[in-house]
Amino acid sequence: MSNFMAKLVKSTLSVAALSLLTACSMTHQLASKVELRPTGDLGVVIERATGQVQIVNHTSKTSLAQIDGLGDLSHASIVYSRDQRFAYVFGRDGGLTKVDLLTDSIAGRVIQSGNSIGGAISQDGKLVAVSNYTPGGVKVFNAETLELVADIPATELSTKPRNKDGSMQRSKTVGLVDAPGNKFVVSLFDSHEIWVLDFSKPDYQVSKFKDIGLFPYDALMSPDGRYYIAGLFGEDGMALLDLWHMEKGVQRILPNYGKGDKKLPVYKMPHLEGWAIAGDNAFVPAVGQHKVLVVNTKTWKQVTEIPVHGQPVFVMAQPDNRQVWVNFAFPRNDTIQVIDTDSISLTDTLKPGPGVLHMEFTPRGEQVWMSVRDKNEIHIYDTLSKKLVKLLEAESPSGIFFTNRAHQIGL
């Protein structure tokens, strides 16, 4: 190479290096001006009275934004996309809303029914399913576009009066959860069934289990995705489906757990989400009774029961399963009680205020957030000391959902 060419190459490389350094410097300056928002410590709070949601950061314990225009959120729930960027909000008015947590905006919205009661997202994150009261059934949507993928009507009710348009009424669907293998599992309240919806192939399959017990009102999935358990409103007991051995059908468990007890008015049905498994025991709420049931998960038989302050609604475990936190139905909904899962005994009673509707633990369980609806507040407690750490304002808050749910089965 000539001396001239060598100098030319050296000069060219110097210019390229300078350009690269300049570009890196500009990129660094730009990044320093843009507030980057991680998704792993975000969450969404339902503000039920105003049709709003509030985006929060549970690490800094701050509110980031409010988004309105989500319709009737009186019984709203949320699931998250796999990347934790999008929240899918299921409204009571049949609205399915996709909220972008990075831009604080609505990324899509459809009114898919007249009355819905929650939903789930598939294992691969590509499908969002919604459980409907009116008309009864499940609708499944493309998670990216919210286009309808499948409309699965529930069982017709021949003994019920027909709808105004002459069509037959269909069973309400409840307890919809995701399951491994791109499946959804749902209970049919009026027709006493459990269905497994298999979307692992383009042509989905529906497996139906009938006569599972009277009026399944809600359900839960075990954390490993194996057992689906439906609570029964029409009788004492629960219905269990082992998804590893569906050929065995549905098993009835905890029969007559309230036998001999005085029946109490049920002010609010307990929710079965967030159950605790510690060792071989599960802790579940009893319908219409002031007690939490302790169930052996190998035999599915009741071991004992724990008397509590009122009718339990949520019986939720910390991530380490060492403690279970319980809230209660009206008129005793100003109280939280804590159960130690090792000694199987009550350890603490807290009084956040009237209308404690929901709890949510930070991913590693150092704090628990509580919605205190009638005080328009969110209370944040330290789970070790049981001390109140901070208050946040919120308009009639109910459900609290953190983005780590994106990577949990059955939520």
mmCIF file of C-alpha atoms in Angstrom:
data_model
loop_
_atom_site.group_PDB
_atom_site.id
_atom_site.type_symbol
_atom_site.label_atom_id
_atom_site.label_comp_id
_atom_site.label_asym_id
_atom_site.label_seq_id
_atom_site.Cartn_x
_atom_site.Cartn_y
_atom_site.Cartn_z
ATOM 1 C CA MET A 1 0.000 0.000 0.000
ATOM 2 C CA SER A 2 1.352 3.435 -0.929
ATOM 3 C CA ASN A 3 2.044 6.017 1.709
ATOM 4 C CA PHE A 4 -0.828 8.112 0.311
ATOM 5 C CA MET A 5 -3.312 5.225 0.576
ATOM 6 C CA ALA A 6 -2.214 4.445 4.121
ATOM 7 C CA LYS A 7 -2.824 8.041 5.190
ATOM 8 C CA LEU A 8 -6.225 8.013 3.451
ATOM 9 C CA VAL A 9 -7.339 4.827 5.255
ATOM 10 C CA LYS A 10 -6.097 6.173 8.595
ATOM 11 C CA SER A 11 -7.972 9.431 8.032
ATOM 12 C CA THR A 12 -11.169 7.597 7.068
ATOM 13 C CA LEU A 13 -11.014 5.399 10.172
ATOM 14 C CA SER A 14 -10.462 8.461 12.361
ATOM 15 C CA VAL A 15 -13.534 10.169 10.905
ATOM 16 C CA ALA A 16 -15.618 7.008 11.382
ATOM 17 C CA ALA A 17 -14.467 6.658 14.977
ATOM 18 C CA LEU A 18 -15.260 10.309 15.667
ATOM 19 C CA SER A 19 -18.710 9.919 14.120
ATOM 20 C CA LEU A 20 -19.374 6.841 16.265
ATOM 21 C CA LEU A 21 -18.309 8.646 19.430
ATOM 22 C CA THR A 22 -20.488 11.608 18.491
ATOM 23 C CA ALA A 23 -23.477 9.332 17.858
ATOM 24 C CA CYS A 24 -22.951 7.535 21.186
ATOM 25 C CA SER A 25 -22.705 10.867 22.962
ATOM 26 C CA MET A 26 -25.924 12.103 21.358
ATOM 27 C CA THR A 27 -27.689 8.838 22.208
ATOM 28 C CA HIS A 28 -26.533 9.138 25.824
ATOM 29 C CA GLN A 29 -27.747 12.745 26.008
ATOM 30 C CA LEU A 30 -31.099 11.774 24.506
ATOM 31 C CA ALA A 31 -31.508 8.856 26.923
ATOM 32 C CA SER A 32 -30.704 11.105 29.862
ATOM 33 C CA LYS A 33 -33.536 13.427 28.819
ATOM 34 C CA VAL A 34 -36.088 10.622 28.336
ATOM 35 C CA GLU A 35 -37.483 9.089 31.515
ATOM 36 C CA LEU A 36 -37.246 5.356 30.935
ATOM 37 C CA ARG A 37 -39.977 3.319 32.646
ATOM 38 C CA PRO A 38 -39.349 -0.326 33.566
ATOM 39 C CA THR A 39 -42.403 -2.588 33.547
ATOM 40 C CA GLY A 40 -41.387 -5.053 36.272
ATOM 41 C CA ASP A 41 -42.398 -2.804 39.161
ATOM 42 C CA LEU A 42 -45.597 -1.410 37.696
ATOM 43 C CA GLY A 43 -49.182 -2.180 38.543
ATOM 44 C CA VAL A 44 -52.747 -1.071 37.872
ATOM 45 C CA VAL A 45 -55.388 -0.096 40.428
ATOM 46 C CA ILE A 46 -59.068 -0.214 39.487
ATOM 47 C CA GLU A 47 -61.003 2.940 40.419
ATOM 48 C CA ARG A 48 -64.430 1.419 40.158
ATOM 49 C CA ALA A 49 -66.710 4.401 40.722
ATOM 50 C CA THR A 50 -65.233 6.558 37.962
ATOM 51 C CA GLY A 51 -64.370 4.040 35.252
ATOM 52 C CA GLN A 52 -60.681 4.818 35.661
ATOM 53 C CA VAL A 53 -57.487 2.905 36.305
ATOM 54 C CA GLN A 54 -54.422 4.214 38.046
ATOM 55 C CA ILE A 55 -50.924 3.122 37.024
ATOM 56 C CA VAL A 56 -48.598 2.758 40.006
ATOM 57 C CA ASN A 57 -44.975 1.894 40.760
ATOM 58 C CA HIS A 58 -44.674 -0.448 43.730
ATOM 59 C CA THR A 59 -40.917 0.106 44.185
ATOM 60 C CA SER A 60 -41.188 3.881 44.575
ATOM 61 C CA LYS A 61 -44.705 3.534 46.016
ATOM 62 C CA THR A 62 -46.011 6.261 43.723
ATOM 63 C CA SER A 63 -48.893 6.917 41.369
ATOM 64 C CA LEU A 64 -47.825 7.558 37.774
ATOM 65 C CA ALA A 65 -51.007 8.191 35.803
ATOM 66 C CA GLN A 66 -54.785 7.929 35.637
ATOM 67 C CA ILE A 67 -56.590 6.676 32.544
ATOM 68 C CA ASP A 68 -60.339 7.084 32.122
ATOM 69 C CA GLY A 69 -62.927 5.913 29.634
ATOM 70 C CA LEU A 70 -62.960 2.247 30.658
ATOM 71 C CA GLY A 71 -66.683 1.957 31.361
ATOM 72 C CA ASP A 72 -68.237 -0.008 34.234
ATOM 73 C CA LEU A 73 -65.429 -1.291 36.463
ATOM 74 C CA SER A 74 -67.623 -2.479 39.342
ATOM 75 C CA HIS A 75 -66.252 -6.019 39.088
ATOM 76 C CA ALA A 76 -63.185 -5.448 36.947
ATOM 77 C CA SER A 77 -60.097 -7.636 36.725
ATOM 78 C CA ILE A 78 -56.827 -7.503 34.775
ATOM 79 C CA VAL A 79 -54.321 -9.761 33.042
ATOM 80 C CA TYR A 80 -51.012 -8.740 31.478
ATOM 81 C CA SER A 81 -49.137 -9.349 28.247
ATOM 82 C CA ARG A 82 -45.997 -11.464 28.542
ATOM 83 C CA ASP A 83 -43.747 -8.409 28.158
ATOM 84 C CA GLN A 84 -45.719 -6.648 30.955
ATOM 85 C CA ARG A 85 -46.377 -3.645 28.754
ATOM 86 C CA PHE A 86 -50.114 -4.072 28.207
ATOM 87 C CA ALA A 87 -52.903 -4.564 30.738
ATOM 88 C CA TYR A 88 -56.149 -6.150 29.538
ATOM 89 C CA VAL A 89 -59.015 -4.803 31.638
ATOM 90 C CA PHE A 90 -62.272 -6.769 31.803
ATOM 91 C CA GLY A 91 -65.205 -4.481 32.646
ATOM 92 C CA ARG A 92 -68.613 -5.487 33.937
ATOM 93 C CA ASP A 93 -70.279 -3.789 30.967
ATOM 94 C CA GLY A 94 -68.666 -6.227 28.529
ATOM 95 C CA GLY A 95 -65.795 -3.906 27.704
ATOM 96 C CA LEU A 96 -62.363 -5.354 26.978
ATOM 97 C CA THR A 97 -59.758 -2.579 27.130
ATOM 98 C CA LYS A 98 -56.061 -2.830 26.275
ATOM 99 C CA VAL A 99 -54.034 -0.288 28.269
ATOM 100 C CA ASP A 100 -50.450 0.659 27.384
ATOM 101 C CA LEU A 101 -48.486 1.089 30.628
ATOM 102 C CA LEU A 102 -45.605 2.876 28.882
ATOM 103 C CA THR A 103 -47.631 5.575 27.125
ATOM 104 C CA ASP A 104 -50.440 5.873 29.705
ATOM 105 C CA SER A 105 -53.044 5.390 27.013
ATOM 106 C CA ILE A 106 -55.738 3.046 25.724
ATOM 107 C CA ALA A 107 -54.279 0.897 22.947
ATOM 108 C CA GLY A 108 -57.586 -0.754 22.012
ATOM 109 C CA ARG A 109 -61.112 -1.311 23.270
ATOM 110 C CA VAL A 110 -64.080 -3.463 22.259
ATOM 111 C CA ILE A 111 -67.526 -3.966 23.770
ATOM 112 C CA GLN A 112 -67.794 -7.709 23.368
ATOM 113 C CA SER A 113 -70.895 -8.575 25.448
ATOM 114 C CA GLY A 114 -73.612 -7.144 27.652
ATOM 115 C CA ASN A 115 -72.229 -8.335 30.985
ATOM 116 C CA SER A 116 -68.848 -9.938 31.632
ATOM 117 C CA ILE A 117 -67.095 -11.244 34.725
ATOM 118 C CA GLY A 118 -63.362 -11.515 34.056
ATOM 119 C CA GLY A 119 -60.919 -13.193 31.730
ATOM 120 C CA ALA A 120 -57.539 -14.784 31.121
ATOM 121 C CA ILE A 121 -54.583 -14.684 28.749
ATOM 122 C CA SER A 122 -53.167 -17.785 27.065
ATOM 123 C CA GLN A 123 -49.837 -19.381 27.908
ATOM 124 C CA ASP A 124 -48.230 -18.062 24.723
ATOM 125 C CA GLY A 125 -49.706 -14.597 25.260
ATOM 126 C CA LYS A 126 -51.461 -14.536 21.898
ATOM 127 C CA LEU A 127 -55.079 -14.980 23.026
ATOM 128 C CA VAL A 128 -57.279 -13.175 25.531
ATOM 129 C CA ALA A 129 -60.459 -14.930 26.681
ATOM 130 C CA VAL A 130 -63.446 -13.238 28.337
ATOM 131 C CA SER A 131 -66.074 -14.875 30.547
ATOM 132 C CA ASN A 132 -69.598 -13.574 29.942
ATOM 133 C CA TYR A 133 -72.893 -13.533 31.805
ATOM 134 C CA THR A 134 -74.884 -11.988 28.956
ATOM 135 C CA PRO A 135 -74.976 -13.702 26.606
ATOM 136 C CA GLY A 136 -73.533 -16.646 28.457
ATOM 137 C CA GLY A 137 -70.314 -18.027 27.021
ATOM 138 C CA VAL A 138 -66.655 -17.300 26.355
ATOM 139 C CA LYS A 139 -65.208 -15.089 23.649
ATOM 140 C CA VAL A 140 -61.553 -15.306 22.629
ATOM 141 C CA PHE A 141 -59.643 -12.432 21.030
ATOM 142 C CA ASN A 142 -56.317 -11.823 19.331
ATOM 143 C CA ALA A 143 -54.200 -10.196 22.064
ATOM 144 C CA GLU A 144 -52.493 -7.837 19.627
ATOM 145 C CA THR A 145 -55.451 -6.588 17.591
ATOM 146 C CA LEU A 146 -58.463 -7.483 19.794
ATOM 147 C CA GLU A 147 -60.055 -9.166 16.788
ATOM 148 C CA LEU A 148 -62.493 -11.964 17.622
ATOM 149 C CA VAL A 149 -60.950 -15.430 17.249
ATOM 150 C CA ALA A 150 -63.676 -17.656 18.731
ATOM 151 C CA ASP A 151 -67.199 -17.291 20.121
ATOM 152 C CA ILE A 152 -68.069 -20.251 22.359
ATOM 153 C CA PRO A 153 -71.704 -20.094 23.561
ATOM 154 C CA ALA A 154 -72.560 -21.686 26.909
ATOM 155 C CA THR A 155 -75.147 -24.401 27.429
ATOM 156 C CA GLU A 156 -78.755 -23.452 26.656
ATOM 157 C CA LEU A 157 -81.167 -23.422 29.609
ATOM 158 C CA SER A 158 -84.381 -25.083 28.475
ATOM 159 C CA THR A 159 -86.133 -24.507 31.814
ATOM 160 C CA LYS A 160 -85.600 -20.730 31.768
ATOM 161 C CA PRO A 161 -87.838 -18.172 30.033
ATOM 162 C CA ARG A 162 -86.609 -17.180 26.601
ATOM 163 C CA ASN A 163 -84.909 -13.869 25.906
ATOM 164 C CA LYS A 164 -86.894 -10.979 24.433
ATOM 165 C CA ASP A 165 -85.621 -11.855 20.969
ATOM 166 C CA GLY A 166 -86.906 -15.411 21.315
ATOM 167 C CA SER A 167 -83.502 -17.007 21.797
ATOM 168 C CA MET A 168 -82.851 -19.343 24.680
ATOM 169 C CA GLN A 169 -81.023 -18.169 27.756
ATOM 170 C CA ARG A 170 -77.535 -19.600 28.257
ATOM 171 C CA SER A 171 -75.604 -20.378 31.396
ATOM 172 C CA LYS A 172 -73.435 -17.716 32.953
ATOM 173 C CA THR A 173 -69.727 -18.518 32.794
ATOM 174 C CA VAL A 174 -67.463 -17.915 35.797
ATOM 175 C CA GLY A 175 -64.028 -18.828 37.130
ATOM 176 C CA LEU A 176 -62.212 -18.486 33.793
ATOM 177 C CA VAL A 177 -58.461 -19.145 34.093
ATOM 178 C CA ASP A 178 -55.560 -20.020 31.826
ATOM 179 C CA ALA A 179 -53.917 -23.442 31.984
ATOM 180 C CA PRO A 180 -50.729 -24.948 30.531
ATOM 181 C CA GLY A 181 -50.847 -26.094 26.921
ATOM 182 C CA ASN A 182 -52.682 -22.971 25.700
ATOM 183 C CA LYS A 183 -55.860 -24.033 27.453
ATOM 184 C CA PHE A 184 -58.569 -22.132 29.269
ATOM 185 C CA VAL A 185 -60.807 -23.649 31.957
ATOM 186 C CA VAL A 186 -64.190 -22.208 32.888
ATOM 187 C CA SER A 187 -67.212 -23.096 35.037
ATOM 188 C CA LEU A 188 -70.845 -22.803 33.956
ATOM 189 C CA PHE A 189 -72.923 -21.527 36.864
ATOM 190 C CA ASP A 190 -76.461 -22.409 35.763
ATOM 191 C CA SER A 191 -75.768 -25.732 34.005
ATOM 192 C CA HIS A 192 -73.365 -27.068 36.654
ATOM 193 C CA GLU A 193 -70.453 -27.793 34.319
ATOM 194 C CA ILE A 194 -66.702 -27.314 33.862
ATOM 195 C CA TRP A 195 -65.309 -26.860 30.350
ATOM 196 C CA VAL A 196 -61.704 -27.087 29.154
ATOM 197 C CA LEU A 197 -61.044 -25.021 26.011
ATOM 198 C CA ASP A 198 -57.947 -26.286 24.204
ATOM 199 C CA PHE A 199 -56.382 -23.741 21.837
ATOM 200 C CA SER A 200 -53.126 -25.620 21.285
ATOM 201 C CA LYS A 201 -54.205 -26.193 17.653
ATOM 202 C CA PRO A 202 -55.952 -23.907 15.122
ATOM 203 C CA ASP A 203 -59.181 -25.873 15.488
ATOM 204 C CA TYR A 204 -59.869 -25.520 19.198
ATOM 205 C CA GLN A 205 -61.446 -28.368 21.164
ATOM 206 C CA VAL A 206 -63.925 -28.192 24.057
ATOM 207 C CA SER A 207 -64.040 -30.910 26.737
ATOM 208 C CA LYS A 208 -67.223 -30.767 28.839
ATOM 209 C CA PHE A 209 -67.691 -32.160 32.338
ATOM 210 C CA LYS A 210 -71.301 -32.221 33.523
ATOM 211 C CA ASP A 211 -73.000 -32.563 36.921
ATOM 212 C CA ILE A 212 -69.926 -31.283 38.735
ATOM 213 C CA GLY A 213 -71.956 -29.806 41.637
ATOM 214 C CA LEU A 214 -74.602 -27.156 42.103
ATOM 215 C CA PHE A 215 -73.860 -23.608 40.926
ATOM 216 C CA PRO A 216 -70.091 -23.231 40.680
ATOM 217 C CA TYR A 217 -69.569 -19.557 41.504
ATOM 218 C CA ASP A 218 -65.799 -19.109 41.171
ATOM 219 C CA ALA A 219 -62.686 -21.197 40.719
ATOM 220 C CA LEU A 220 -58.943 -21.280 41.141
ATOM 221 C CA MET A 221 -55.967 -22.923 39.507
ATOM 222 C CA SER A 222 -53.207 -24.453 41.602
ATOM 223 C CA PRO A 223 -49.913 -22.573 41.137
ATOM 224 C CA ASP A 224 -48.435 -25.463 39.116
ATOM 225 C CA GLY A 225 -51.396 -25.427 36.721
ATOM 226 C CA ARG A 226 -52.483 -28.972 37.535
ATOM 227 C CA TYR A 227 -55.681 -28.648 39.580
ATOM 228 C CA TYR A 228 -58.742 -26.575 38.762
ATOM 229 C CA ILE A 229 -61.059 -26.226 41.766
ATOM 230 C CA ALA A 230 -64.536 -24.703 41.584
ATOM 231 C CA GLY A 231 -66.403 -23.484 44.650
ATOM 232 C CA LEU A 232 -70.059 -24.524 44.823
ATOM 233 C CA PHE A 233 -72.744 -22.097 45.936
ATOM 234 C CA GLY A 234 -75.618 -24.573 45.775
ATOM 235 C CA GLU A 235 -74.084 -27.080 48.178
ATOM 236 C CA ASP A 236 -71.266 -27.456 50.657
ATOM 237 C CA GLY A 237 -68.143 -28.667 48.939
ATOM 238 C CA MET A 238 -65.968 -28.053 45.897
ATOM 239 C CA ALA A 239 -65.329 -29.664 42.516
ATOM 240 C CA LEU A 240 -61.789 -30.633 41.492
ATOM 241 C CA LEU A 241 -60.489 -31.398 38.002
ATOM 242 C CA ASP A 242 -56.998 -32.862 37.620
ATOM 243 C CA LEU A 243 -55.770 -31.536 34.261
ATOM 244 C CA TRP A 244 -53.039 -34.184 34.169
ATOM 245 C CA HIS A 245 -55.694 -36.914 34.265
ATOM 246 C CA MET A 246 -58.836 -35.485 32.743
ATOM 247 C CA GLU A 247 -59.981 -39.014 31.956
ATOM 248 C CA LYS A 248 -60.796 -39.396 35.670
ATOM 249 C CA GLY A 249 -63.413 -36.672 35.458
ATOM 250 C CA VAL A 250 -64.368 -34.212 38.183
ATOM 251 C CA GLN A 251 -63.932 -35.217 41.818
ATOM 252 C CA ARG A 252 -66.075 -33.798 44.627
ATOM 253 C CA ILE A 253 -64.050 -32.646 47.612
ATOM 254 C CA LEU A 254 -64.834 -31.183 51.051
ATOM 255 C CA PRO A 255 -68.411 -32.526 51.159
ATOM 256 C CA ASN A 256 -70.592 -31.172 53.974
ATOM 257 C CA TYR A 257 -67.897 -28.933 55.411
ATOM 258 C CA GLY A 258 -70.616 -26.736 56.911
ATOM 259 C CA LYS A 259 -72.791 -29.559 58.227
ATOM 260 C CA GLY A 260 -74.328 -28.655 61.571
ATOM 261 C CA ASP A 261 -73.349 -24.983 61.320
ATOM 262 C CA LYS A 262 -75.917 -22.193 61.264
ATOM 263 C CA LYS A 263 -76.278 -20.825 57.760
ATOM 264 C CA LEU A 264 -75.498 -17.121 57.522
ATOM 265 C CA PRO A 265 -76.588 -14.612 54.866
ATOM 266 C CA VAL A 266 -73.917 -14.402 52.179
ATOM 267 C CA TYR A 267 -73.161 -10.700 51.696
ATOM 268 C CA LYS A 268 -70.373 -11.268 49.173
ATOM 269 C CA MET A 269 -69.187 -14.462 47.542
ATOM 270 C CA PRO A 270 -65.614 -15.363 48.480
ATOM 271 C CA HIS A 271 -62.991 -15.210 45.763
ATOM 272 C CA LEU A 272 -60.825 -18.258 45.280
ATOM 273 C CA GLU A 273 -57.896 -16.472 43.643
ATOM 274 C CA GLY A 274 -54.640 -16.299 45.564
ATOM 275 C CA TRP A 275 -55.085 -19.380 47.696
ATOM 276 C CA ALA A 276 -52.193 -20.428 49.904
ATOM 277 C CA ILE A 277 -50.333 -23.708 49.756
ATOM 278 C CA ALA A 278 -47.884 -24.292 52.593
ATOM 279 C CA GLY A 279 -46.375 -27.750 52.797
ATOM 280 C CA ASP A 280 -49.263 -30.124 52.245
ATOM 281 C CA ASN A 281 -51.980 -27.652 53.255
ATOM 282 C CA ALA A 282 -54.191 -25.249 51.340
ATOM 283 C CA PHE A 283 -56.141 -22.396 52.956
ATOM 284 C CA VAL A 284 -59.516 -21.569 51.403
ATOM 285 C CA PRO A 285 -62.520 -19.400 52.386
ATOM 286 C CA ALA A 286 -65.743 -21.011 53.566
ATOM 287 C CA VAL A 287 -68.988 -19.769 51.997
ATOM 288 C CA GLY A 288 -71.290 -17.991 54.452
ATOM 289 C CA GLN A 289 -69.199 -18.878 57.491
ATOM 290 C CA HIS A 290 -66.692 -17.060 59.673
ATOM 291 C CA LYS A 291 -63.879 -19.487 59.026
ATOM 292 C CA VAL A 292 -60.968 -20.418 56.797
ATOM 293 C CA LEU A 293 -60.660 -24.080 55.895
ATOM 294 C CA VAL A 294 -57.341 -25.915 55.977
ATOM 295 C CA VAL A 295 -57.214 -28.697 53.382
ATOM 296 C CA ASN A 296 -54.625 -31.423 52.806
ATOM 297 C CA THR A 297 -53.602 -31.183 49.137
ATOM 298 C CA LYS A 298 -52.685 -34.868 48.895
ATOM 299 C CA THR A 299 -56.008 -36.250 50.106
ATOM 300 C CA TRP A 300 -58.125 -33.125 49.450
ATOM 301 C CA LYS A 301 -59.733 -33.591 52.838
ATOM 302 C CA GLN A 302 -60.252 -30.944 55.482
ATOM 303 C CA VAL A 303 -57.633 -30.966 58.229
ATOM 304 C CA THR A 304 -59.004 -28.218 60.438
ATOM 305 C CA GLU A 305 -60.657 -24.816 60.327
ATOM 306 C CA ILE A 306 -59.662 -21.400 61.660
ATOM 307 C CA PRO A 307 -62.347 -19.114 63.138
ATOM 308 C CA VAL A 308 -61.945 -15.590 61.745
ATOM 309 C CA HIS A 309 -63.426 -12.109 62.105
ATOM 310 C CA GLY A 310 -66.143 -12.433 59.463
ATOM 311 C CA GLN A 311 -67.047 -14.046 56.155
ATOM 312 C CA PRO A 312 -63.744 -14.265 54.263
ATOM 313 C CA VAL A 313 -63.592 -12.906 50.708
ATOM 314 C CA PHE A 314 -59.918 -13.202 49.738
ATOM 315 C CA VAL A 315 -57.600 -15.642 51.496
ATOM 316 C CA MET A 316 -54.260 -14.708 49.946
ATOM 317 C CA ALA A 317 -50.773 -16.023 50.569
ATOM 318 C CA GLN A 318 -47.558 -14.057 50.637
ATOM 319 C CA PRO A 319 -45.114 -15.183 47.936
ATOM 320 C CA ASP A 320 -43.203 -17.238 50.536
ATOM 321 C CA ASN A 321 -46.498 -18.819 51.733
ATOM 322 C CA ARG A 322 -45.491 -18.238 55.355
ATOM 323 C CA GLN A 323 -48.475 -15.985 56.060
ATOM 324 C CA VAL A 324 -52.013 -15.782 54.732
ATOM 325 C CA TRP A 325 -53.879 -12.466 54.709
ATOM 326 C CA VAL A 326 -57.692 -12.445 54.863
ATOM 327 C CA ASN A 327 -60.231 -9.704 54.166
ATOM 328 C CA PHE A 328 -63.948 -9.872 54.848
ATOM 329 C CA ALA A 329 -67.410 -9.187 53.463
ATOM 330 C CA PHE A 330 -69.721 -6.371 54.560
ATOM 331 C CA PRO A 331 -70.470 -5.392 57.295
ATOM 332 C CA ARG A 332 -67.099 -6.477 58.724
ATOM 333 C CA ASN A 333 -65.003 -5.270 55.820
ATOM 334 C CA ASP A 334 -62.839 -2.829 57.802
ATOM 335 C CA THR A 335 -60.532 -5.581 59.045
ATOM 336 C CA ILE A 336 -57.612 -7.692 57.844
ATOM 337 C CA GLN A 337 -56.425 -10.793 59.683
ATOM 338 C CA VAL A 338 -53.129 -12.637 59.250
ATOM 339 C CA ILE A 339 -52.706 -16.409 59.634
ATOM 340 C CA ASP A 340 -49.371 -18.112 60.279
ATOM 341 C CA THR A 341 -49.267 -21.183 58.029
ATOM 342 C CA ASP A 342 -46.727 -23.016 60.193
ATOM 343 C CA SER A 343 -48.674 -22.902 63.455
ATOM 344 C CA ILE A 344 -52.039 -22.640 61.625
ATOM 345 C CA SER A 345 -53.182 -19.827 63.898
ATOM 346 C CA LEU A 346 -54.163 -16.171 63.778
ATOM 347 C CA THR A 347 -51.307 -13.821 64.584
ATOM 348 C CA ASP A 348 -52.447 -10.284 63.713
ATOM 349 C CA THR A 349 -55.576 -8.199 63.258
ATOM 350 C CA LEU A 350 -55.370 -4.878 61.380
ATOM 351 C CA LYS A 351 -58.004 -2.167 60.934
ATOM 352 C CA PRO A 352 -57.263 -0.278 57.687
ATOM 353 C CA GLY A 353 -60.800 1.127 57.452
ATOM 354 C CA PRO A 354 -64.184 0.428 55.852
ATOM 355 C CA GLY A 355 -64.329 -1.289 52.487
ATOM 356 C CA VAL A 356 -61.077 -3.227 52.283
ATOM 357 C CA LEU A 357 -61.793 -4.889 48.940
ATOM 358 C CA HIS A 358 -58.532 -6.342 47.663
ATOM 359 C CA MET A 359 -54.900 -7.047 48.493
ATOM 360 C CA GLU A 360 -51.821 -7.472 46.322
ATOM 361 C CA PHE A 361 -48.312 -8.471 47.392
ATOM 362 C CA THR A 362 -45.175 -7.071 45.829
ATOM 363 C CA PRO A 363 -43.422 -9.829 43.850
ATOM 364 C CA ARG A 364 -41.110 -10.864 46.706
ATOM 365 C CA GLY A 365 -43.645 -10.164 49.424
ATOM 366 C CA GLU A 366 -42.008 -7.428 51.463
ATOM 367 C CA GLN A 367 -45.141 -5.278 51.201
ATOM 368 C CA VAL A 368 -48.857 -5.710 50.689
ATOM 369 C CA TRP A 369 -51.063 -3.075 49.049
ATOM 370 C CA MET A 370 -54.721 -2.824 50.128
ATOM 371 C CA SER A 371 -57.592 -0.964 48.510
ATOM 372 C CA VAL A 372 -59.689 0.817 51.162
ATOM 373 C CA ARG A 373 -62.634 1.883 49.045
ATOM 374 C CA ASP A 374 -64.665 3.905 51.536
ATOM 375 C CA LYS A 375 -61.667 6.053 52.486
ATOM 376 C CA ASN A 376 -60.568 6.531 48.846
ATOM 377 C CA GLU A 377 -57.130 5.265 49.784
ATOM 378 C CA ILE A 378 -54.564 2.613 49.024
ATOM 379 C CA HIS A 379 -52.725 1.421 52.142
ATOM 380 C CA ILE A 380 -49.240 -0.064 51.872
ATOM 381 C CA TYR A 381 -48.140 -2.309 54.751
ATOM 382 C CA ASP A 382 -44.803 -3.878 55.600
ATOM 383 C CA THR A 383 -45.522 -7.610 55.834
ATOM 384 C CA LEU A 384 -42.843 -8.243 58.452
ATOM 385 C CA SER A 385 -43.677 -5.513 60.945
ATOM 386 C CA LYS A 386 -47.360 -5.149 59.949
ATOM 387 C CA LYS A 387 -46.802 -1.393 60.026
ATOM 388 C CA LEU A 388 -48.463 1.044 57.627
ATOM 389 C CA VAL A 389 -45.763 2.400 55.305
ATOM 390 C CA LYS A 390 -47.631 4.804 53.035
ATOM 391 C CA LEU A 391 -51.036 6.008 51.841
ATOM 392 C CA LEU A 392 -51.958 6.815 48.242
ATOM 393 C CA GLU A 393 -55.129 8.557 47.088
ATOM 394 C CA ALA A 394 -57.492 6.695 44.758
ATOM 395 C CA GLU A 395 -61.135 7.082 43.721
ATOM 396 C CA SER A 396 -63.060 4.129 45.213
ATOM 397 C CA PRO A 397 -60.217 1.652 44.620
ATOM 398 C CA SER A 398 -60.966 -2.044 44.289
ATOM 399 C CA GLY A 399 -58.696 -4.497 42.478
ATOM 400 C CA ILE A 400 -54.908 -4.056 42.610
ATOM 401 C CA PHE A 401 -52.863 -5.962 40.032
ATOM 402 C CA PHE A 402 -49.051 -5.924 39.703
ATOM 403 C CA THR A 403 -47.320 -6.882 36.464
ATOM 404 C CA ASN A 404 -45.549 -9.937 37.884
ATOM 405 C CA ARG A 405 -48.902 -11.665 37.308
ATOM 406 C CA ALA A 406 -47.839 -11.846 33.650
ATOM 407 C CA HIS A 407 -45.639 -14.813 34.540
ATOM 408 C CA GLN A 408 -47.996 -16.736 36.843
ATOM 409 C CA ILE A 409 -50.366 -19.528 35.878
ATOM 410 C CA GLY A 410 -54.084 -19.169 36.496
ATOM 411 C CA LEU A 411 -54.203 -15.426 37.189
#
